[in-house]
Amino acid sequence: MAVEFAQDVRKGNIIEHEDGQLYVVLKSETFRPGKGTPTTTIEMRRISDGIKITNTFKTSEKLEKAF
């Protein structure tokens, strides 16, 4: 597993979420407001059962990327 910043995650990447499950990234958008912390919203689907979730991370947060 490789560690990657949330802002570097792209569509098609597979990441391991906090719950230990593997997710495939469907969409990743980075929002940089004029004031405040930049965030990345990642829409992903759980590989095991197909449940789709959307999470927001700080761009500097680290995520586990699976291969």
Protein backbone atom coordinates (compact mmCIF):
# COMPACT_ATOMS: atom_id res chain seq x y z
CA MET A 1 0.00 0.00 0.00
CA ALA A 2 1.27 3.45 -0.89
CA VAL A 3 0.38 6.65 0.93
CA GLU A 4 -0.93 9.47 -1.24
CA PHE A 5 -2.30 12.93 -0.48
CA ALA A 6 -6.05 13.38 -0.98
CA GLN A 7 -5.48 16.03 -3.67
CA ASP A 8 -3.49 13.52 -5.78
CA VAL A 9 -6.24 10.86 -5.92
CA ARG A 10 -7.69 10.46 -9.42
CA LYS A 11 -10.64 8.66 -11.04
CA GLY A 12 -9.98 4.93 -11.26
CA ASN A 13 -7.61 4.79 -8.28
CA ILE A 14 -8.31 2.15 -5.63
CA ILE A 15 -7.93 3.30 -2.04
CA GLU A 16 -8.30 1.67 1.36
CA HIS A 17 -10.68 3.69 3.54
CA GLU A 18 -10.67 3.95 7.36
CA ASP A 19 -13.10 1.01 7.61
CA GLY A 20 -10.51 -1.32 6.01
CA GLN A 21 -12.57 -1.78 2.83
CA LEU A 22 -11.31 -1.15 -0.72
CA TYR A 23 -13.00 1.58 -2.77
CA VAL A 24 -12.67 2.60 -6.43
CA VAL A 25 -12.67 6.38 -7.03
CA LEU A 26 -15.48 7.55 -9.33
CA LYS A 27 -14.89 11.31 -9.10
CA SER A 28 -12.42 13.61 -7.35
CA GLU A 29 -12.79 17.40 -7.11
CA THR A 30 -10.48 19.83 -5.33
CA PHE A 31 -11.96 23.07 -3.99
CA ARG A 32 -9.60 25.93 -3.12
CA PRO A 33 -11.52 28.79 -1.51
CA GLY A 34 -9.97 32.23 -1.27
CA LYS A 35 -10.04 31.95 2.50
CA GLY A 36 -9.90 28.75 4.51
CA THR A 37 -8.63 25.24 4.01
CA PRO A 38 -8.60 23.63 0.55
CA THR A 39 -10.61 20.41 0.43
CA THR A 40 -10.99 17.43 -1.88
CA THR A 41 -14.35 15.73 -2.33
CA ILE A 42 -14.04 12.10 -3.41
CA GLU A 43 -16.97 10.03 -4.68
CA MET A 44 -16.19 6.32 -4.41
CA ARG A 45 -17.79 2.88 -4.64
CA ARG A 46 -17.05 0.00 -2.25
CA ILE A 47 -15.72 -2.94 -4.26
CA SER A 48 -17.21 -5.67 -2.06
CA ASP A 49 -20.91 -4.67 -2.31
CA GLY A 50 -21.16 -1.62 -4.61
CA ILE A 51 -22.24 0.93 -1.98
CA LYS A 52 -21.42 4.48 -3.16
CA ILE A 53 -20.19 7.10 -0.68
CA THR A 54 -18.88 10.67 -0.89
CA ASN A 55 -16.27 11.95 1.55
CA THR A 56 -14.53 15.29 1.95
CA PHE A 57 -10.89 15.41 3.00
CA LYS A 58 -8.37 18.19 3.56
CA THR A 59 -6.02 18.23 0.56
CA SER A 60 -3.07 17.45 2.87
CA GLU A 61 -4.69 14.32 4.40
CA LYS A 62 -3.01 11.04 3.50
CA LEU A 63 -4.91 8.07 2.07
CA GLU A 64 -3.80 4.48 1.50
CA LYS A 65 -3.65 3.66 -2.22
CA ALA A 66 -3.99 -0.03 -3.14
CA PHE A 67 -2.54 -1.78 -6.20
